[in-house]
Tab-separated table of C-alpha atoms in Angstrom:
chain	number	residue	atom	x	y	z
D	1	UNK	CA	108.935	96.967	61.157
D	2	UNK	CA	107.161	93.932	62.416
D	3	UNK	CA	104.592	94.004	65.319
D	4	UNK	CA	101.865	91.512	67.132
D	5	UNK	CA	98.504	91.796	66.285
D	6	UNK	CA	98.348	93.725	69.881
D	7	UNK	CA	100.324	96.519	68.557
D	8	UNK	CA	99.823	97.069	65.159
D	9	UNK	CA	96.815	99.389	65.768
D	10	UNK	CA	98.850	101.729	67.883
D	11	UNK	CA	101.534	102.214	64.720
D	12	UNK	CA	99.234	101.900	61.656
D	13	UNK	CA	99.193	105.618	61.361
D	14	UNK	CA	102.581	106.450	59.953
D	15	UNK	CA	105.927	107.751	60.998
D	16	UNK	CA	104.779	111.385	60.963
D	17	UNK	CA	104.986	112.144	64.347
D	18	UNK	CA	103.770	110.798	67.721
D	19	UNK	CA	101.716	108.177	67.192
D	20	UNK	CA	97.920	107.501	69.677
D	21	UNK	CA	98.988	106.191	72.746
D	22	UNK	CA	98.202	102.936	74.451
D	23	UNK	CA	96.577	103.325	77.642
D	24	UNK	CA	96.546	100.118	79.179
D	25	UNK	CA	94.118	101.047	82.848
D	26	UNK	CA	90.292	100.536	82.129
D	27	UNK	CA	90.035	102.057	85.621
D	28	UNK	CA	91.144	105.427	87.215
D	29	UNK	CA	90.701	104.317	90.677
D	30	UNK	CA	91.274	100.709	92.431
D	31	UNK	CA	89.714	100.628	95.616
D	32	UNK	CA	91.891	96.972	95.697
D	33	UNK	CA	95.341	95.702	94.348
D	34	UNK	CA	97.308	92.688	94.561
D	35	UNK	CA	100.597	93.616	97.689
D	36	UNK	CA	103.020	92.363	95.287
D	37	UNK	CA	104.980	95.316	95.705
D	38	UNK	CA	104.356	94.492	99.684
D	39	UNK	CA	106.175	90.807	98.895
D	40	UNK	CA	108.495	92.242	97.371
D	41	UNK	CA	108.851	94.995	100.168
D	42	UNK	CA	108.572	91.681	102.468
D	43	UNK	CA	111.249	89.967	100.508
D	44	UNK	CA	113.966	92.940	100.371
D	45	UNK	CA	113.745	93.855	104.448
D	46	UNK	CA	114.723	89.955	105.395
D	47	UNK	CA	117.954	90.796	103.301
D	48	UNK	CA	118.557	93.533	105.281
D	49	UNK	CA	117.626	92.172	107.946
D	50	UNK	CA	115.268	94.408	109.087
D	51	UNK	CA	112.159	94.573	111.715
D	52	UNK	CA	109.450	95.155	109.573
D	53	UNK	CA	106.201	93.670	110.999
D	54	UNK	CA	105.277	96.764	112.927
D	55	UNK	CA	104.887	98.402	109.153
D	56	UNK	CA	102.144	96.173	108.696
D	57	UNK	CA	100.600	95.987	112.058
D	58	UNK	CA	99.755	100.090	111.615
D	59	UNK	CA	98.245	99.606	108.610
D	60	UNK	CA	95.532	97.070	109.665
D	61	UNK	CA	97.276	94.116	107.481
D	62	UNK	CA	98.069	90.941	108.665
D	63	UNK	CA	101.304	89.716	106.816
D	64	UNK	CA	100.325	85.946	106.506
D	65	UNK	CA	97.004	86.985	104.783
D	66	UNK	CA	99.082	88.498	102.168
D	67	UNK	CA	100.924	85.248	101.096
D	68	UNK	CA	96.942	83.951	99.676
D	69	UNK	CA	97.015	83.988	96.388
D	70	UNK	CA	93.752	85.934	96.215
D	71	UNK	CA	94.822	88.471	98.529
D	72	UNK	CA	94.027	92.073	97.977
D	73	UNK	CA	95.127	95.396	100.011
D	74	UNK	CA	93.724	98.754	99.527
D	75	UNK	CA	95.618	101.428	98.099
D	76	UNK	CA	95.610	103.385	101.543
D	77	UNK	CA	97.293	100.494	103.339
D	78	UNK	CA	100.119	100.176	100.807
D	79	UNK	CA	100.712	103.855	101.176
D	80	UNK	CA	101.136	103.743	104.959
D	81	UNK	CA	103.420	100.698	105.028
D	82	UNK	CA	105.960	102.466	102.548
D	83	UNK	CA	105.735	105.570	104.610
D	84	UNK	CA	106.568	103.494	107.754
D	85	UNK	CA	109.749	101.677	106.058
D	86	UNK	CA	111.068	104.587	104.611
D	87	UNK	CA	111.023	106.801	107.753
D	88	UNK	CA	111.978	103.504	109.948
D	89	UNK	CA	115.289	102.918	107.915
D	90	UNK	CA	115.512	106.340	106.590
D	91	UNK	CA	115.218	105.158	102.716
D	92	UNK	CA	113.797	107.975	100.548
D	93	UNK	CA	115.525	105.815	97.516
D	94	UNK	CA	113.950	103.042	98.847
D	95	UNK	CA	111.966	102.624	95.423
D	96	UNK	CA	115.248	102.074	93.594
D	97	UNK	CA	116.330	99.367	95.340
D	98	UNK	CA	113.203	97.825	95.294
D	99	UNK	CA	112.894	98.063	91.634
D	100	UNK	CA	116.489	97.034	90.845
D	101	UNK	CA	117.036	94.086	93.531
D	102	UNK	CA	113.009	92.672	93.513
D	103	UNK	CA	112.136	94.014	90.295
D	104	UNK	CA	110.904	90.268	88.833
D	105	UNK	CA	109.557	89.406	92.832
D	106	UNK	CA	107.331	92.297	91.977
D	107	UNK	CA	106.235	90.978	88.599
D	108	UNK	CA	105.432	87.654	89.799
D	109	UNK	CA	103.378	86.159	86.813
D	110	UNK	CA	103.700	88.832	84.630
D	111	UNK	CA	107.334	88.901	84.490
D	112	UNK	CA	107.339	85.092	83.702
D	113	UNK	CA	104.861	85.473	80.993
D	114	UNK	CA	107.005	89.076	79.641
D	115	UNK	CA	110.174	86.456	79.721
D	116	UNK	CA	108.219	83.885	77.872
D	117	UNK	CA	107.380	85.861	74.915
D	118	UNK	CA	109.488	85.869	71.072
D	119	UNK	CA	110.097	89.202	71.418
D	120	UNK	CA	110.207	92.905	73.352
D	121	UNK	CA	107.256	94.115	70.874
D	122	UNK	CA	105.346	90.634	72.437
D	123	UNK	CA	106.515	91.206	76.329
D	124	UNK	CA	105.591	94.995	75.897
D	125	UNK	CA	101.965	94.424	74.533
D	126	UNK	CA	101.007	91.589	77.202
D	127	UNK	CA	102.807	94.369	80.225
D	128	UNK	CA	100.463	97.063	78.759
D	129	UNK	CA	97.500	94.525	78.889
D	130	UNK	CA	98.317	92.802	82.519
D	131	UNK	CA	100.678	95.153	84.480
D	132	UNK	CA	97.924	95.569	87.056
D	133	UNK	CA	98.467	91.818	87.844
D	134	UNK	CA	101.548	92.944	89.120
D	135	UNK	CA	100.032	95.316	92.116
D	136	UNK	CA	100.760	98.820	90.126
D	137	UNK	CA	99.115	102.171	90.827
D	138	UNK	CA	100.088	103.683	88.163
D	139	UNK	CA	98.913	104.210	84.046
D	140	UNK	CA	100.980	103.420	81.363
D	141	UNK	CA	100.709	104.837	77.837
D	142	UNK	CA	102.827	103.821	75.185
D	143	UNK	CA	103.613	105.574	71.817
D	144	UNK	CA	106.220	105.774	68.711
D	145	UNK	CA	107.790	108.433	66.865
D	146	UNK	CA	110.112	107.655	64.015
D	147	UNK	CA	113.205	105.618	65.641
D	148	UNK	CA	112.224	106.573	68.997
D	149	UNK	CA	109.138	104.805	71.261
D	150	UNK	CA	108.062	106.371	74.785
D	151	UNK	CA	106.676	105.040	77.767
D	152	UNK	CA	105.000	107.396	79.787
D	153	UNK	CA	103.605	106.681	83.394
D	154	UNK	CA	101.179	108.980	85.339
D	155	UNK	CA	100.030	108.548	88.818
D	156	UNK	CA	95.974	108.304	89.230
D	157	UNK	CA	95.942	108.911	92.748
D	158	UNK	CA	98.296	112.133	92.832
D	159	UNK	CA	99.819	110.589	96.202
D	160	UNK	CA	102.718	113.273	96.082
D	161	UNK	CA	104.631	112.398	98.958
D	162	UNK	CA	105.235	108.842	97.726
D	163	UNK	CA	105.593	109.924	94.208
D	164	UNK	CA	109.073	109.331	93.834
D	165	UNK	CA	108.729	105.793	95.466
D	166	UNK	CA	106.523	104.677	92.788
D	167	UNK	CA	107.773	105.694	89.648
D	168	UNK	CA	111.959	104.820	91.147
D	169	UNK	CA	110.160	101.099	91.547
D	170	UNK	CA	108.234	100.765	88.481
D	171	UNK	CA	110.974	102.381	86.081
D	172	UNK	CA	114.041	100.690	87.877
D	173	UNK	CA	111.489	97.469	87.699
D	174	UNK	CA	111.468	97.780	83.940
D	175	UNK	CA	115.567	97.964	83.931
D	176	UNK	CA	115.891	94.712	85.986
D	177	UNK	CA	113.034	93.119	83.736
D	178	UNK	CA	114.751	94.034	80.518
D	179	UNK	CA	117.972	92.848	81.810
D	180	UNK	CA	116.611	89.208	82.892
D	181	UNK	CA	115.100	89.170	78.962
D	182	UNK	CA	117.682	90.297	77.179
D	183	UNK	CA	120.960	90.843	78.872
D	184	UNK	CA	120.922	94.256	78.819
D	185	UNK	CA	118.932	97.572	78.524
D	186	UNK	CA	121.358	99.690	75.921
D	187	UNK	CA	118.399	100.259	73.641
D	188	UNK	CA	117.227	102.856	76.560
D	189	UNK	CA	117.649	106.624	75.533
D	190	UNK	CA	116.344	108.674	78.190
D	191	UNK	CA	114.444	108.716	81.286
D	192	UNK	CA	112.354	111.768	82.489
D	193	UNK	CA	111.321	112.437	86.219
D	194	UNK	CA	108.395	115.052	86.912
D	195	UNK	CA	110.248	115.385	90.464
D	196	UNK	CA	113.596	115.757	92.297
D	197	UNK	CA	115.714	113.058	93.072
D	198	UNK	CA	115.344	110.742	96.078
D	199	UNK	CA	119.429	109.952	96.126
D	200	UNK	CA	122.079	111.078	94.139
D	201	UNK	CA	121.684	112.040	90.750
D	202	UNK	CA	124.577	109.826	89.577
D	203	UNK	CA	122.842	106.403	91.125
D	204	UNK	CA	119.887	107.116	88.725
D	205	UNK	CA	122.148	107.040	86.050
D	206	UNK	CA	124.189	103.736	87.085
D	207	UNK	CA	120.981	102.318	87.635
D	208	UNK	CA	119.498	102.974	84.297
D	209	UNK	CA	122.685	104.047	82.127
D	210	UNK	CA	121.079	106.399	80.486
D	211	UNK	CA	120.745	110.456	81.185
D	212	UNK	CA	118.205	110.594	83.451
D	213	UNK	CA	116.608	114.557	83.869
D	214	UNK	CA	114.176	115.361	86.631
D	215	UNK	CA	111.514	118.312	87.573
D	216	UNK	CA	110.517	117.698	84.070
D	217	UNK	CA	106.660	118.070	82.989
D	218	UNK	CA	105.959	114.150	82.277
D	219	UNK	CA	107.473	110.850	83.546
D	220	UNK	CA	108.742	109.250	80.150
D	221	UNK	CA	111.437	106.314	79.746
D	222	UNK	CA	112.603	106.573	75.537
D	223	UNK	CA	113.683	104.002	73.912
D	224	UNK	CA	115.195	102.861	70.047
D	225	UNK	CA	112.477	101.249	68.268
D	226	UNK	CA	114.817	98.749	66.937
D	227	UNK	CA	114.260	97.628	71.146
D	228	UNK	CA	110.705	96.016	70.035
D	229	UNK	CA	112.101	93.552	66.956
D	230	UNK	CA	114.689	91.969	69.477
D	231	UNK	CA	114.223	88.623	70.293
D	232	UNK	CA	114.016	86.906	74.057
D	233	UNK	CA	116.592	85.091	75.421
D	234	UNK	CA	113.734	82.702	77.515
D	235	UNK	CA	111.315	82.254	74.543
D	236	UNK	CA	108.828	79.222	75.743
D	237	UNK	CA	105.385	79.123	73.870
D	238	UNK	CA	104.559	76.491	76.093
D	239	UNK	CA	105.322	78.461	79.032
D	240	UNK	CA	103.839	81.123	77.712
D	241	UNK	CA	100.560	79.974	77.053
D	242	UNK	CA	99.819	78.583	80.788
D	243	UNK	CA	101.304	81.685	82.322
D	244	UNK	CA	99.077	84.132	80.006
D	245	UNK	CA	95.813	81.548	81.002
D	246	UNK	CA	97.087	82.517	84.530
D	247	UNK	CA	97.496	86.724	83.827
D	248	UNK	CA	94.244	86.666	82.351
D	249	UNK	CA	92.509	84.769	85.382
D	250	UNK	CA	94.024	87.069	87.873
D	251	UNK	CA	92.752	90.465	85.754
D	252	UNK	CA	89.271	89.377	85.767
D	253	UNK	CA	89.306	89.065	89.438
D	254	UNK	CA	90.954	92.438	89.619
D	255	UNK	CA	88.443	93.978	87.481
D	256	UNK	CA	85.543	92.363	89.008
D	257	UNK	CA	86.086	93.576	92.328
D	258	UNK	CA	86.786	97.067	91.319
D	259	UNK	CA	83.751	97.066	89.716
D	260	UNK	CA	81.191	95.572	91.892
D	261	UNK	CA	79.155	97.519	94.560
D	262	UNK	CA	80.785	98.654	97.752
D	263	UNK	CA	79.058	96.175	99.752
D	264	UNK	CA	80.326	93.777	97.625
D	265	UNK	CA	83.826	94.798	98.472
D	266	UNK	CA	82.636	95.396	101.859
D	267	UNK	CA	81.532	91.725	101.808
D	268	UNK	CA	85.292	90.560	100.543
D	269	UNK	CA	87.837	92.846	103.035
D	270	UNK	CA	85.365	90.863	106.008
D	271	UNK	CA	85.792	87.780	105.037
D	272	UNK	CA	89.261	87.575	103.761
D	273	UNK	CA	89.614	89.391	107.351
D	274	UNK	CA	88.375	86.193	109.481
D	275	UNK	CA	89.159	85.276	112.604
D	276	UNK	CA	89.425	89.137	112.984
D	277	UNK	CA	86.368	91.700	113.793
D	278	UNK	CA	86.927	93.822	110.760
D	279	UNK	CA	85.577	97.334	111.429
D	280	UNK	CA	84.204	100.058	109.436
D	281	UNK	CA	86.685	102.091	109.655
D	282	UNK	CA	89.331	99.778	108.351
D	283	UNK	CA	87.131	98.753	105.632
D	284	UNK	CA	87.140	103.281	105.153
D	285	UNK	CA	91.171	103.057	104.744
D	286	UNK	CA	91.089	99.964	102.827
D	287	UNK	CA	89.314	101.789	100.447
D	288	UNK	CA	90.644	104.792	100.645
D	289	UNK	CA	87.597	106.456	101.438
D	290	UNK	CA	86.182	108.541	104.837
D	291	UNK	CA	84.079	106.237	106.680
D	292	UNK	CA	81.260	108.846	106.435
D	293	UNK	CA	81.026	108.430	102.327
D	294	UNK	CA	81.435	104.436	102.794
D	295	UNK	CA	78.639	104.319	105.137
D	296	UNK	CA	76.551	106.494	102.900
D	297	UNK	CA	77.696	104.370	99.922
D	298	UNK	CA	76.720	101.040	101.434
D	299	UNK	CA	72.843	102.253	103.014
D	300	UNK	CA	72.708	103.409	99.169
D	301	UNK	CA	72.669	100.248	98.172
D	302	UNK	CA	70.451	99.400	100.901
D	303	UNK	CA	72.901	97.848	103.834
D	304	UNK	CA	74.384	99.049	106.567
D	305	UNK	CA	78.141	97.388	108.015
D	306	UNK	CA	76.893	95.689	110.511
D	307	UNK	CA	74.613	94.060	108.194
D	308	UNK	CA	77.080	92.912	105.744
D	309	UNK	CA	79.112	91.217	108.666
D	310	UNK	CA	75.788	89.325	109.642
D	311	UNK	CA	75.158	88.232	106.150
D	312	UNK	CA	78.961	87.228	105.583
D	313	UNK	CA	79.391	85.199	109.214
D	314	UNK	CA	75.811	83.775	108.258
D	315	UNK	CA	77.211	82.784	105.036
D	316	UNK	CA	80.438	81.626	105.712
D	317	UNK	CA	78.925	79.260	109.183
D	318	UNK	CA	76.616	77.553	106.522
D	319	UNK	CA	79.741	76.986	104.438
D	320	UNK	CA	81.614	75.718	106.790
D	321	UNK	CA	79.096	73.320	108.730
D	322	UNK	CA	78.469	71.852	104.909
D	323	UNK	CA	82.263	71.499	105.350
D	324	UNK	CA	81.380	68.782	108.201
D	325	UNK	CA	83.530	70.653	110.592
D	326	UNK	CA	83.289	71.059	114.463
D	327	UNK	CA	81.202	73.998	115.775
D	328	UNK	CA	83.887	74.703	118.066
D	329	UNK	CA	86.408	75.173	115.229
D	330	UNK	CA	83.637	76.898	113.225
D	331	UNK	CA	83.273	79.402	116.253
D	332	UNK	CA	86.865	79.940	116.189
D	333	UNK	CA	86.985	80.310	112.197
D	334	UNK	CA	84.217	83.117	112.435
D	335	UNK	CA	86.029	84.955	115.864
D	336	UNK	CA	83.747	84.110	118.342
D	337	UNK	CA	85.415	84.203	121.692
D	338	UNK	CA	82.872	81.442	123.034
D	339	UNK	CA	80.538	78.626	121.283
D	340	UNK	CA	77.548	79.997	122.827
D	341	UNK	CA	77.774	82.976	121.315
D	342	UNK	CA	78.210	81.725	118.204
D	343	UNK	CA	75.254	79.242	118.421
D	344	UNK	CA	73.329	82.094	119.407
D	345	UNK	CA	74.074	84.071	116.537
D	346	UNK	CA	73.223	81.465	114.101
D	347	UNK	CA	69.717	80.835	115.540
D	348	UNK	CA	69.133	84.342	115.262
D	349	UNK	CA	70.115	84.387	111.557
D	350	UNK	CA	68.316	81.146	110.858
D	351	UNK	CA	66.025	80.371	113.400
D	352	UNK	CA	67.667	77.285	113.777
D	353	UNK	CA	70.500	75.852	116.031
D	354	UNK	CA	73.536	75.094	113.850
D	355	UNK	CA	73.208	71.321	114.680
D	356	UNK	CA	69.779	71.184	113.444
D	357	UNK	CA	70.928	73.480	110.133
D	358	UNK	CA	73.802	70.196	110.188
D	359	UNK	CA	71.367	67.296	110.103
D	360	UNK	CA	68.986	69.085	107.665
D	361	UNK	CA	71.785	70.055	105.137
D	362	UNK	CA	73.621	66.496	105.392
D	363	UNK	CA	69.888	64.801	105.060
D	364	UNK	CA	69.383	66.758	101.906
C-alpha cells in the first residue's frame, strides 16, 4: 500500500500488530485557540433561530471580535459559551448537530485544503499536521493494524462535563468531512465512546452508520485501510498549494502565542480587547488560569497588569498617531472616555504631549 512521504514513517514497521502512533499536538495545553467551533456555534443558532448573544456576553467575548481573522479565545471562554447554549435550548446532543450540519464551517481552511488533496492517506496526514487550525481541544493519534487503521482522540484538559460535546463534534465533524470528499463514509468500522450517550443511541448510529459502543476505555473511530488509497472527488493541486501556504501561516501564529511568556499573551488578549478596559481577571479565564497564579506568573517575568496595559496603550497611541489619525479618534480607539485623559496619559508615558510626539515622528 501506497502512502505520502508524511505517513510512511508511521507504517514502515510491518503489519505485525499496532503500529507507533501519530500524535499530531506539540502542546498539552493552549492557553489560546482559534472560536471556529464558536462560528460555527454562531452559524448553526441563526438557523434555528435562536437568541444567542447573551452566551457570549457571560463569557467576556465580544462576537464581532471573533469574525478577525486573527482572533483567539481562551479555552475557558469556549467552555462557558457551550455550557450556556446547551442549558439555554436544552441540547446535550448539541455536539452532533454541530458536527454533522457545520462540520466543514468548523474546518474552515483545513477542510478546503483536506478536500484539495489526491487522496484520504494525503487529507489525513495534513488533518494530523493542522487540525489545531481548526479551533480543536483535543489530541489525535493515528495508527494501523493489518486491514484496519484507528483514530484515537483524547481530551488534554479532562473538561468532563463537556466531554461528550467535544468528541460528538469532532467525530460527527470527520463524518460530514468524509462525506463532502468522497461521497460517503462506508469505509468506517466502528466508533468507540469513553462515555454515555448524549441522545439516543440509534441517532449515533444514523449519524455515523456504523456500531457505535460507549462507556468504553478509549475514544477510537476504525476504519478499512483500503479508506487511505481512495482518491478525492475535489483534487486541486493548485488549490491545494495556496490553502496549505495559508494552514501553515495560521499554525505558526498558534504556536507562537502558546509559547511566548504570559505577558506576552497578556499583551495580545489587551489589545485585541480595545476600546474595552480588559481586566485581570478576564485575562485569568481567558487563560484558564486563577488570577492569583497569572499575577504571580506575569511579576515573574518582571511586570505587573497594570503595567502591561500602560506599555500596550503606550504602544498602540504611537501606532496610531504614525497612522496620521485624530487624537480624538485615537482617544476613542484606546477607551478613553475623554481626550484629556488620554493626552494626559501619553505625557506621562512619554513626557511629551501627543501633538509634539506627532510633529517629531512626521519630521523624522
Amino acid at each position: 500500500m501506497r502512502y505520502p512521504t508524511g505517513l510512511k514513517a508511521l507504517f514502515s514497521g510491518g503489519q505485525n500488530g499496532l503500529m507507533p502512533k501519530h500524535n499530531s499536538d506539540k502542546h498539552i495545553r493552549q492557553p489560546l485557540i482559534p472560536p471556529t467551533i464558536l462560528a460555527s456555534l454562531i452559524h448553526y443558532a441563526e438557523q434555528q433561530h435562536w437568541d444567542y448573544a447573551a452566551w457570549f456576553q457571560h463569557a467576556g467575548l465580544n462576537i464581532a471580535q471573533l469574525q478577525h481573522t486573527r482572533s483567539m479565545v481562551g479555552f475557558g471562554q469556549l467552555c462557558e459559551v457551550v455550557r450556556q447554549a446547551i442549558s439555554t435550548y436544552q441540547q446535550p446532543d448539541l455536539g452532533l448537530k454541530l458536527g454533522s450540519s457545520e462540520g466543514l464551517i468548523s474546518m474552515g481552511i483545513l477542510g478546503f485544503a483536506m478536500q484539495s488533496c489526491k487522496t484520504v492517506a494525503d487529507a489525513l496526514d495534513i488533518a494530523l499536521r493542522y487540525h489545531q487550525i481548526s479551533g480543536s481541544v483535543l489530541m489525535l493519534g493515528f495508527s494501523v493494524s493489518g486491514d484496519v487503521c484507528e483514530l484515537e482522540v483524547t481530551d488534554p484538559h479532562a473538561c468532563n462535563d463537556l466531554k461528550a460535546f467535544f468528541h460528538d463534534e469532532l467525530f460527527s465533524s470527520i463524518i460530514t468531512c468524509l462525506n463532502a470528499m468522497l461521497g460517503d463514509h462506508a469505509d468506517v468500522i466502528s466508533l468507540e465512546l469513553s462515555y454515555l450517550p448524549s441522545t439516543d443511541p440509534a441517532q449515533y448510529e444514523n449519524i455515523f452508520g456504523c456500531p457505535v459502543r460507549f462507556n468504553r476505555a478509549k475514544n477510537l473511530m476504525r476504519f478499512n485501510s483500503r479508506l487511505l488509497q481512495r482518491d478525492l472527488k475535489n483534487y486541486s493541486p493548485a488549490n491545494y498549494a495556496t490553502a496549505i501556504q495559508i494552514c501553515e501561516q495560521a499554525l505558526q501564529e498558534i504556536e507562537r502565542l502558546n509559547q511566548v511568556g504570559y505577558v506576552q499573551l497578556v499583551e495580545h488578549l489587551i489589545e485585541r480587547h480595545l476600546p474595552e478596559r480588559f481586566e485581570m481577571q478576564q485575562a485569568a479565564e481567558q487563560l484558564h488560569l486563577s488570577e492569583r497564579h497569572l499575577r504571580r506568573q506575569l511579576l515573574a517575568e518582571g511586570l505587573s497588569f497594570q503595567q502591561i496595559r500602560q506599555n500596550v496603550l503606550e504602544y498602540k497611541a504611537k501606532q496610531l498617531i504614525q497612522q496620521n489619525l485624530s487624537m480624538s479618534e485615537i482617544s476613542l480607539q484606546l477607551g478613553f472616555s475623554e481626550l484629556r485623559e488620554f493626552r494626559r496619559a501619553f505625557k506621562r508615558w512619554t513626557g511629551q504631549a501627543p501633538s509634539v510626539y506627532k510633529q517629531e515622528a512626521h519630521f523624522n
